[in-house]
Every structure is written in structure tokens, then in C-alpha cells.
Amino acid sequence: MATRTFGAYNERASSPEWPLERETRNKEQVSSEYPVRADTHISESKSLALLRQSLPSHWIIREVGERDYGLDIYVEIVGVDKRLRGDLVAIQLKSQAKVEFSKSSTRKYTTLYTIKRATLNYWLGMPVPVFVCLVCLSTERCYWVNIKRRYREGAYSRTTRTQLKQKQAAAPNPAIRIEMVDNFSLSHLNRFLRSYEIERKWPEIEVAIERGLTSYTSLGPLVLMCKRNHPKQHCSTTLQYLINSHWETFRTLSMYLEGGSPTDLSHWYEENARYAKAERLTESYNFYFHTVWAMFNEMLNGYRDCLITAYDMVTTTHKEYFDQRFPLLRTHLESRPLTFLADDWYPRYFFDEYENETKHPEKLFFEDFTEYDRVLNDLLRS
């Protein structure tokens, strides 16, 4: 019986047509109207799969259910220690069969004109960093752009640069520029992480920019007051608060504008305790001037560089943004340049070579400087 069944099975298998094939053919004769998967859906699925392959496997990708509002996924960045700290990025996915980059520019880039201004405004109001990811389906590379950073640089302004006006007249949507170097390859991933970290910390950074530029004029007299005290004497609480404030401002600007890595403020409290123990002095939360001098030695030169960068951002590269964020800051800076640009700042305040003019540094604390470096523009562009 089993043999006959097997033989019957072989007979049916060798027949010219299976029952399912006959049924399918009969249905097609009745109607050829069936759903067809759209090319855009195929591209979306492929671009998401390629992005998953490009990102570290321990990162978490969460798809957004409703994609009509300009966001496709949330990516949670997970550290190498596998701890989840709430580092979240919103991403809009775009794909092209082949991404064409500029050939003449030193920094090769491509431009998207498909993002509506309403969508851009929505992104700018998001409480998390927003990135657009462009996937090249032919090369399987994923490129990105930090939307809020480009906004601060004035890239999406309605009165943006002249060379984009004709293109934008034909395409009224904002021009989203994506650079070739900004991609999710393993060798370039740190660029994305740094861009994200700056974006996450931006509220602190812009406050540090405003605070640093408006308070630096008082730093010279503060340095002078501290330099004229004995190293084994500890400073007052008021002086220490001012010194701490300058250090924290310097540290934020150095880390996020210049890529520096100044020590945390707690380091100086530890140094102060070590100094007091070594010199058999009374332990104190207030710094001894020996510690204060060490802080100034490490801070002053780098702080000046940070503020030159910040000055350039407020008055030139991020001008429109800072005019909206701090409306009067640029006006004050342009009418009264800061004392960090004074050509004799170091001889006057750090080396104390102007004793006849600086007998009362506490009075100078509130005064403007009247002579400025003649190479101001060169300094700002250096």
C-alpha cells in the first residue's frame, strides 16, 4: 500500500501542473488585479536595514508608528559599558538609488530639497537632537546631518547665502546640505557621537558663551588681586565663587568649542587638600592662592582662545541665531571689544608690570579697557 501511495505521489509530482498552479492560473484568468508593493516602501525597508547594519549592534533602534510628521526612528545610543543613559536621537530616513556629491568643493556634499519648512520647524522644536540620514542604496552607505547645528549656522535662513537663492526659488523648501565625510562608517562614527554630544549639551554651551563673553572683562583684575596675595593664604568665599565660575565656563567652552579636556573642578579641591597637607596648613574648602595660581596657569591661555572662537560665532558664523537668542549681546561686543583682545593684557594683569596704573585692582574690576589689539580681525580668523 505504501509503495502504491508513493508511486501515486510520484505520478502526481511528474504531472505537468500542480493543483496550486492550476488554481493560481484560474484566478489570474478571472482577474489580474492584485496589490503591488510600492518602490518607495521597498526603499524604506532597505534603507532602514542598511542603517541597522551601519550602527553599533548594541544601540537600540525604535521605529515610529506614525511617520507622517517627519520622523522615522529613534536611536538610543548605548555606551560600550552597555548602560542605557537616555541618550536619544530622532532620525528622518531618506534614500536615493545613487547619491551624487559635489565634485568641485574641498568638502564634498549633496543637497536635499525635499524637506518642507513646516517639518523643519517641527524638528527645531523637538527636545532631542534631530538628524536626517540619507542612504545611498547603490553603495549602501548612510550619511547624516545635524539639523539644529546647521540651523544655528544660518543654513536654513530665508535670507541665506546668495548662491543658493536661485535653487531655492525653484525649490522653496530649505536646502539640507549633507557632507560626504559625515557618514556612519566605523571610522567616522566618532564624528557623529561628538556632534550628538555637542547638541545634547548645547543649552549649557550657549550659556557659557554668553557668560564668558560678558564676564571676561573682569577676569584681569581678578587675576591681579589673586596674584598679589601670599600663596599660603586662602581666598575669600566670594573670590572662590568667581574663580569657580570662570573655570566652569572655560571648561565647557574648551570641551565643546575647542575639543580640549580640562580637568573637572573637583580636581582643584583635591589639589588644594594635598597642598594644605604638604605645607601643614589648615584644611579648607576655600582655595589657597597657591591653588588659584595653578588654576590660572592652566586656564588663561586656552580661555582666551575659546572666547575668540565664541566671539566669532556671535558676531559672524552664528550671527542670526545669537541675535535671536541674546538680542543685545552682539551690539555690546561690537561697540566695546573685550579686554581679552587687549595687546598688553598679560603684562598688565598676569605679570603685574603696570603697578602705577593698577594700585587698586578692585576698582578696575568694573572698568572697560580703552586700548585694543590692532590685529583684532586677524585674531578672530586665526
Short mmCIF file of C-alpha atoms in Angstrom, two decimals:
data_model
loop_
_atom_site.label_atom_id
_atom_site.label_comp_id
_atom_site.label_asym_id
_atom_site.label_seq_id
_atom_site.Cartn_x
_atom_site.Cartn_y
_atom_site.Cartn_z
CA MET A 1 0.00 0.00 0.00
CA ALA A 2 2.81 2.35 0.93
CA THR A 3 4.55 1.66 -2.35
CA ARG A 4 1.46 2.34 -4.35
CA THR A 5 0.88 5.62 -2.47
CA PHE A 6 4.47 6.70 -3.07
CA GLY A 7 4.15 5.79 -6.72
CA ALA A 8 0.92 7.73 -6.98
CA TYR A 9 2.68 10.69 -5.36
CA ASN A 10 5.50 10.49 -7.90
CA GLU A 11 2.93 10.30 -10.64
CA ARG A 12 1.23 13.49 -9.47
CA ALA A 13 4.56 15.24 -8.99
CA SER A 14 5.58 14.48 -12.54
CA SER A 15 2.29 15.73 -13.93
CA PRO A 16 2.51 18.94 -15.95
CA GLU A 17 0.62 21.06 -13.41
CA TRP A 18 0.18 21.12 -9.61
CA PRO A 19 -3.25 21.88 -8.16
CA LEU A 20 -1.98 25.17 -6.69
CA GLU A 21 -0.65 26.25 -10.06
CA ARG A 22 -3.97 25.44 -11.69
CA GLU A 23 -5.79 27.42 -9.03
CA THR A 24 -3.47 30.40 -9.47
CA ARG A 25 -3.87 30.27 -13.25
CA ASN A 26 -7.63 30.12 -12.94
CA LYS A 27 -7.64 33.14 -10.61
CA GLU A 28 -5.47 35.14 -13.00
CA GLN A 29 -7.90 34.33 -15.77
CA VAL A 30 -10.66 35.78 -13.62
CA SER A 31 -8.73 38.93 -12.63
CA SER A 32 -5.16 40.28 -12.72
CA GLU A 33 -5.75 42.99 -10.12
CA TYR A 34 -3.54 42.37 -7.06
CA PRO A 35 -1.79 44.70 -4.62
CA VAL A 36 1.66 45.74 -5.79
CA ARG A 37 4.31 46.73 -3.29
CA ALA A 38 5.40 50.32 -3.94
CA ASP A 39 9.04 51.02 -4.77
CA THR A 40 9.12 53.65 -2.02
CA HIS A 41 8.17 51.02 0.57
CA ILE A 42 10.92 48.73 -0.69
CA SER A 43 13.44 51.58 -0.49
CA GLU A 44 12.30 52.47 3.04
CA SER A 45 12.74 48.90 4.22
CA LYS A 46 16.15 48.60 2.59
CA SER A 47 17.37 51.96 3.93
CA LEU A 48 16.30 51.01 7.47
CA ALA A 49 18.07 47.66 7.15
CA LEU A 50 21.25 49.38 5.93
CA LEU A 51 21.13 51.86 8.80
CA ARG A 52 20.78 49.00 11.28
CA GLN A 53 23.87 47.38 9.74
CA SER A 54 25.84 50.65 9.96
CA LEU A 55 25.14 51.41 13.62
CA PRO A 56 26.75 49.54 16.52
CA SER A 57 24.79 46.37 17.25
CA HIS A 58 24.24 47.30 20.93
CA TRP A 59 22.44 50.54 20.04
CA ILE A 60 18.65 50.42 20.14
CA ILE A 61 16.52 51.41 17.14
CA ARG A 62 12.85 52.18 17.77
CA GLU A 63 10.60 52.65 14.77
CA VAL A 64 7.96 55.39 14.91
CA GLY A 65 4.44 54.12 14.22
CA GLU A 66 3.17 57.27 12.51
CA ARG A 67 5.68 58.66 10.01
CA ASP A 68 3.65 61.47 8.51
CA TYR A 69 5.25 64.11 10.71
CA GLY A 70 8.87 63.88 9.62
CA LEU A 71 10.39 61.29 11.96
CA ASP A 72 11.02 57.62 11.19
CA ILE A 73 13.02 56.23 14.09
CA TYR A 74 14.51 56.99 17.48
CA VAL A 75 18.01 55.70 18.14
CA GLU A 76 19.15 55.20 21.70
CA ILE A 77 22.91 55.44 21.95
CA VAL A 78 24.29 52.80 24.31
CA GLY A 79 27.78 53.13 25.75
CA VAL A 80 30.48 50.49 25.46
CA ASP A 81 29.59 49.53 29.04
CA LYS A 82 26.10 48.59 27.73
CA ARG A 83 24.41 51.06 30.11
CA LEU A 84 21.35 52.97 28.90
CA ARG A 85 21.58 56.62 29.93
CA GLY A 86 18.72 58.08 27.90
CA ASP A 87 20.90 59.33 25.03
CA LEU A 88 18.19 59.60 22.39
CA VAL A 89 18.38 60.79 18.76
CA ALA A 90 15.44 61.37 16.40
CA ILE A 91 16.16 60.44 12.76
CA GLN A 92 14.37 61.08 9.47
CA LEU A 93 15.38 58.49 6.88
CA LYS A 94 15.80 59.37 3.22
CA SER A 95 17.14 57.19 0.44
CA GLN A 96 18.39 57.59 -3.12
CA ALA A 97 19.40 54.98 -5.67
CA LYS A 98 22.72 56.82 -6.00
CA VAL A 99 23.83 59.86 -4.04
CA GLU A 100 25.72 62.38 -6.17
CA PHE A 101 28.25 64.57 -4.33
CA SER A 102 29.73 67.86 -5.47
CA LYS A 103 32.99 67.50 -7.38
CA SER A 104 34.43 71.00 -7.06
CA SER A 105 34.18 71.57 -3.31
CA THR A 106 37.03 70.55 -0.99
CA ARG A 107 34.38 69.16 1.39
CA LYS A 108 32.17 67.13 -0.91
CA TYR A 109 28.47 67.43 -0.19
CA THR A 110 25.00 66.76 -1.57
CA THR A 111 21.81 68.76 -1.03
CA LEU A 112 18.24 67.69 -0.30
CA TYR A 113 15.36 69.95 -1.29
CA THR A 114 12.53 67.62 -0.28
CA ILE A 115 12.13 68.68 3.36
CA LYS A 116 9.25 71.09 3.93
CA ARG A 117 9.82 74.16 6.09
CA ALA A 118 6.93 73.12 8.34
CA THR A 119 8.76 69.84 9.00
CA LEU A 120 11.99 71.73 9.70
CA ASN A 121 10.21 73.99 12.21
CA TYR A 122 8.80 70.86 13.88
CA TRP A 123 12.30 69.39 14.20
CA LEU A 124 13.72 72.59 15.68
CA GLY A 125 11.14 72.42 18.45
CA MET A 126 11.97 68.82 19.36
CA PRO A 127 13.50 68.31 22.83
CA VAL A 128 16.05 65.81 21.43
CA PRO A 129 18.73 66.15 18.72
CA VAL A 130 17.35 65.58 15.21
CA PHE A 131 19.38 64.14 12.34
CA VAL A 132 18.50 63.46 8.71
CA CYS A 133 20.02 60.22 7.43
CA LEU A 134 20.46 59.83 3.67
CA VAL A 135 21.05 56.24 2.50
CA CYS A 136 22.76 55.56 -0.83
CA LEU A 137 21.22 52.28 -1.98
CA SER A 138 23.92 51.55 -4.55
CA THR A 139 26.93 51.96 -2.23
CA GLU A 140 24.97 51.01 0.92
CA ARG A 141 26.45 53.99 2.79
CA CYS A 142 24.48 56.09 5.30
CA TYR A 143 25.16 59.82 5.58
CA TRP A 144 23.86 62.22 8.22
CA VAL A 145 23.39 65.89 9.05
CA ASN A 146 22.75 67.54 12.42
CA ILE A 147 19.66 69.67 11.71
CA LYS A 148 19.83 72.03 14.70
CA ARG A 149 23.53 72.73 14.25
CA ARG A 150 23.01 73.69 10.61
CA TYR A 151 20.14 75.91 11.71
CA ARG A 152 22.38 77.77 14.15
CA GLU A 153 24.88 78.29 11.32
CA GLY A 154 22.15 80.03 9.31
CA ALA A 155 21.86 77.32 6.65
CA TYR A 156 18.05 77.36 6.59
CA SER A 157 17.53 81.10 6.82
CA ARG A 158 15.14 82.63 4.28
CA THR A 159 17.84 85.22 3.62
CA THR A 160 20.60 82.64 3.25
CA ARG A 161 23.65 82.86 1.05
CA THR A 162 23.39 84.28 -2.46
CA GLN A 163 24.49 81.17 -4.32
CA LEU A 164 21.51 79.20 -3.03
CA LYS A 165 18.82 81.75 -3.90
CA GLN A 166 18.20 80.63 -7.48
CA LYS A 167 17.92 76.96 -6.50
CA GLN A 168 15.59 77.81 -3.63
CA ALA A 169 13.42 79.90 -5.91
CA ALA A 170 12.78 76.77 -7.97
CA ALA A 171 12.53 74.63 -4.81
CA PRO A 172 11.09 76.72 -1.95
CA ASN A 173 11.93 74.07 0.63
CA PRO A 174 15.06 74.67 2.73
CA ALA A 175 18.31 73.25 1.37
CA ILE A 176 19.58 70.40 3.58
CA ARG A 177 23.30 70.04 2.96
CA ILE A 178 24.89 66.67 3.81
CA GLU A 179 28.67 66.24 3.67
CA MET A 180 30.33 63.06 2.45
CA VAL A 181 32.61 62.91 5.50
CA ASP A 182 29.59 62.69 7.81
CA ASN A 183 28.70 59.02 7.49
CA PHE A 184 28.04 56.07 9.75
CA SER A 185 31.09 54.05 8.76
CA LEU A 186 33.08 52.69 11.69
CA SER A 187 35.99 55.05 11.06
CA HIS A 188 33.71 58.12 11.10
CA LEU A 189 31.34 57.17 13.91
CA ASN A 190 33.12 59.42 16.41
CA ARG A 191 32.14 62.45 14.32
CA PHE A 192 28.50 61.56 14.83
CA LEU A 193 28.99 60.95 18.56
CA ARG A 194 30.73 64.30 19.02
CA SER A 195 28.03 66.10 17.04
CA TYR A 196 25.37 64.44 19.19
CA GLU A 197 27.20 65.29 22.43
CA ILE A 198 27.53 68.96 21.46
CA GLU A 199 23.84 69.03 20.56
CA ARG A 200 22.85 67.44 23.84
CA LYS A 201 24.94 69.96 25.78
CA TRP A 202 24.08 72.98 23.63
CA PRO A 203 21.90 74.77 26.25
CA GLU A 204 24.91 74.73 28.60
CA ILE A 205 27.30 75.74 25.81
CA GLU A 206 25.35 78.81 24.72
CA VAL A 207 25.01 79.96 28.34
CA ALA A 208 28.79 79.53 28.74
CA ILE A 209 29.36 81.57 25.55
CA GLU A 210 27.19 84.42 26.83
CA ARG A 211 28.62 84.28 30.35
CA GLY A 212 32.23 84.06 29.17
CA LEU A 213 31.96 86.97 26.74
CA THR A 214 30.21 89.23 29.24
CA SER A 215 32.34 88.41 32.30
CA TYR A 216 35.83 88.13 30.84
CA THR A 217 36.41 91.86 31.19
CA SER A 218 36.52 91.36 34.96
CA LEU A 219 38.95 88.43 34.86
CA GLY A 220 42.11 90.54 34.52
CA PRO A 221 41.58 92.49 37.76
CA LEU A 222 40.52 89.24 39.45
CA VAL A 223 43.80 87.60 38.39
CA LEU A 224 45.71 90.61 39.64
CA MET A 225 44.02 90.57 43.04
CA CYS A 226 44.86 86.88 43.45
CA LYS A 227 48.47 87.21 42.25
CA ARG A 228 49.15 89.86 44.90
CA ASN A 229 48.27 87.53 47.77
CA HIS A 230 50.60 85.11 49.54
CA PRO A 231 50.32 81.51 48.27
CA LYS A 232 49.70 80.16 51.79
CA GLN A 233 46.77 82.49 52.38
CA HIS A 234 43.34 81.19 51.41
CA CYS A 235 40.92 83.28 49.34
CA SER A 236 37.55 84.57 50.42
CA THR A 237 34.34 82.72 49.56
CA THR A 238 33.33 85.48 47.13
CA LEU A 239 36.63 85.24 45.26
CA GLN A 240 36.36 81.47 45.12
CA TYR A 241 32.85 81.60 43.64
CA LEU A 242 34.12 83.95 40.92
CA ILE A 243 37.14 81.73 40.19
CA ASN A 244 34.98 78.59 40.11
CA SER A 245 32.53 80.25 37.73
CA HIS A 246 35.33 81.20 35.32
CA TRP A 247 36.78 77.68 35.48
CA GLU A 248 33.44 76.01 34.72
CA THR A 249 32.82 78.41 31.83
CA PHE A 250 36.31 77.77 30.46
CA ARG A 251 35.91 74.01 30.81
CA THR A 252 32.59 73.94 28.93
CA LEU A 253 33.90 76.11 26.09
CA SER A 254 37.19 74.24 25.84
CA MET A 255 35.50 70.84 25.67
CA TYR A 256 32.80 71.70 23.15
CA LEU A 257 34.29 74.51 21.05
CA GLU A 258 37.97 73.58 21.00
CA GLY A 259 37.96 69.83 21.69
CA GLY A 260 40.00 70.26 24.87
CA SER A 261 39.82 68.19 28.04
CA PRO A 262 40.37 70.39 31.10
CA THR A 263 40.11 68.70 34.47
CA ASP A 264 36.92 68.77 36.48
CA LEU A 265 36.63 71.40 39.22
CA SER A 266 36.82 68.65 41.85
CA HIS A 267 40.47 68.12 40.82
CA TRP A 268 41.38 71.52 42.22
CA TYR A 269 39.71 70.79 45.55
CA GLU A 270 41.82 67.64 45.77
CA GLU A 271 44.96 69.59 44.81
CA ASN A 272 44.14 72.20 47.45
CA ALA A 273 43.79 69.49 50.12
CA ARG A 274 47.14 67.94 49.10
CA TYR A 275 48.85 71.33 49.23
CA ALA A 276 47.43 72.09 52.68
CA LYS A 277 48.59 68.71 53.97
CA ALA A 278 52.06 69.05 52.46
CA GLU A 279 52.52 72.54 53.93
CA ARG A 280 50.85 71.61 57.23
CA LEU A 281 48.17 74.21 56.74
CA THR A 282 44.59 74.12 57.97
CA GLU A 283 42.36 72.19 55.64
CA SER A 284 39.86 74.49 54.00
CA TYR A 285 37.21 74.32 51.29
CA ASN A 286 38.40 77.77 50.26
CA PHE A 287 41.37 77.57 47.93
CA TYR A 288 44.80 78.70 48.99
CA PHE A 289 46.20 81.20 46.49
CA HIS A 290 48.83 78.62 45.54
CA THR A 291 45.97 76.53 44.07
CA VAL A 292 44.37 79.59 42.47
CA TRP A 293 47.62 80.45 40.68
CA ALA A 294 47.87 76.87 39.37
CA MET A 295 44.32 77.17 38.02
CA PHE A 296 45.12 80.43 36.26
CA ASN A 297 48.30 78.98 34.76
CA GLU A 298 46.30 76.15 33.22
CA MET A 299 43.28 78.21 32.20
CA LEU A 300 44.17 81.65 30.89
CA ASN A 301 45.76 80.97 27.51
CA GLY A 302 43.16 78.39 26.47
CA TYR A 303 40.30 80.50 27.83
CA ARG A 304 41.30 83.37 25.57
CA ASP A 305 41.29 81.06 22.52
CA CYS A 306 37.84 79.76 23.47
CA LEU A 307 36.43 83.26 23.72
CA ILE A 308 37.93 84.32 20.39
CA THR A 309 36.01 81.37 18.86
CA ALA A 310 32.87 82.33 20.79
CA TYR A 311 33.22 85.96 19.70
CA ASP A 312 33.45 84.87 16.07
CA MET A 313 30.33 82.71 16.45
CA VAL A 314 28.25 85.51 17.95
CA THR A 315 29.37 88.22 15.53
CA THR A 316 29.83 86.20 12.31
CA THR A 317 29.23 82.48 11.84
CA HIS A 318 26.13 82.15 14.09
CA LYS A 319 25.10 85.77 13.94
CA GLU A 320 21.39 85.32 13.15
CA TYR A 321 20.94 82.66 15.82
CA PHE A 322 22.58 84.68 18.60
CA ASP A 323 20.70 87.82 17.56
CA GLN A 324 17.52 85.90 18.33
CA ARG A 325 18.84 84.11 21.42
CA PHE A 326 20.71 87.01 23.07
CA PRO A 327 19.45 90.12 21.20
CA LEU A 328 21.80 92.70 22.78
CA LEU A 329 24.97 90.61 23.12
CA ARG A 330 26.40 91.28 19.66
CA THR A 331 25.61 95.00 19.94
CA HIS A 332 27.62 95.24 23.15
CA LEU A 333 30.50 93.23 21.71
CA GLU A 334 30.73 95.35 18.57
CA SER A 335 30.60 98.64 20.46
CA ARG A 336 33.07 97.63 23.20
CA PRO A 337 35.52 94.84 22.29
CA LEU A 338 36.60 92.69 25.20
CA THR A 339 39.76 93.06 27.23
CA PHE A 340 40.97 89.61 26.20
CA LEU A 341 41.92 91.35 22.96
CA ALA A 342 44.00 93.99 24.74
CA ASP A 343 47.56 93.74 23.44
CA ASP A 344 49.08 94.19 26.91
CA TRP A 345 46.63 92.02 28.91
CA TYR A 346 49.30 89.59 30.14
CA PRO A 347 51.91 92.23 31.16
CA ARG A 348 49.18 94.25 32.89
CA TYR A 349 47.24 91.56 34.73
CA PHE A 350 49.26 88.35 34.82
CA PHE A 351 52.84 89.63 35.20
CA ASP A 352 51.78 92.78 37.10
CA GLU A 353 54.09 95.14 35.17
CA TYR A 354 51.83 98.22 35.47
CA GLU A 355 51.93 98.76 39.22
CA ASN A 356 51.43 102.53 38.98
CA GLU A 357 48.22 102.06 36.95
CA THR A 358 46.87 99.07 38.86
CA LYS A 359 47.23 100.02 42.51
CA HIS A 360 43.53 99.31 43.08
CA PRO A 361 42.54 96.26 41.02
CA GLU A 362 39.18 96.08 42.80
CA LYS A 363 38.25 99.35 41.05
CA LEU A 364 39.43 98.04 37.66
CA PHE A 365 37.09 95.10 38.15
CA PHE A 366 34.19 97.25 36.88
CA GLU A 367 36.01 99.31 34.24
CA ASP A 368 36.35 98.86 30.49
CA PHE A 369 39.70 98.70 28.79
CA THR A 370 40.34 101.53 26.33
CA GLU A 371 43.13 100.21 24.10
CA TYR A 372 42.67 97.13 21.95
CA ASP A 373 44.77 94.81 19.90
CA ARG A 374 45.33 96.28 16.43
CA VAL A 375 45.18 92.86 14.80
CA LEU A 376 41.67 92.08 16.04
CA ASN A 377 40.41 90.73 12.72
CA ASP A 378 43.47 88.52 12.27
CA LEU A 379 42.98 87.07 15.73
CA LEU A 380 39.34 86.29 15.07
CA ARG A 381 40.13 84.46 11.85
CA SER A 382 43.21 82.61 13.12
#
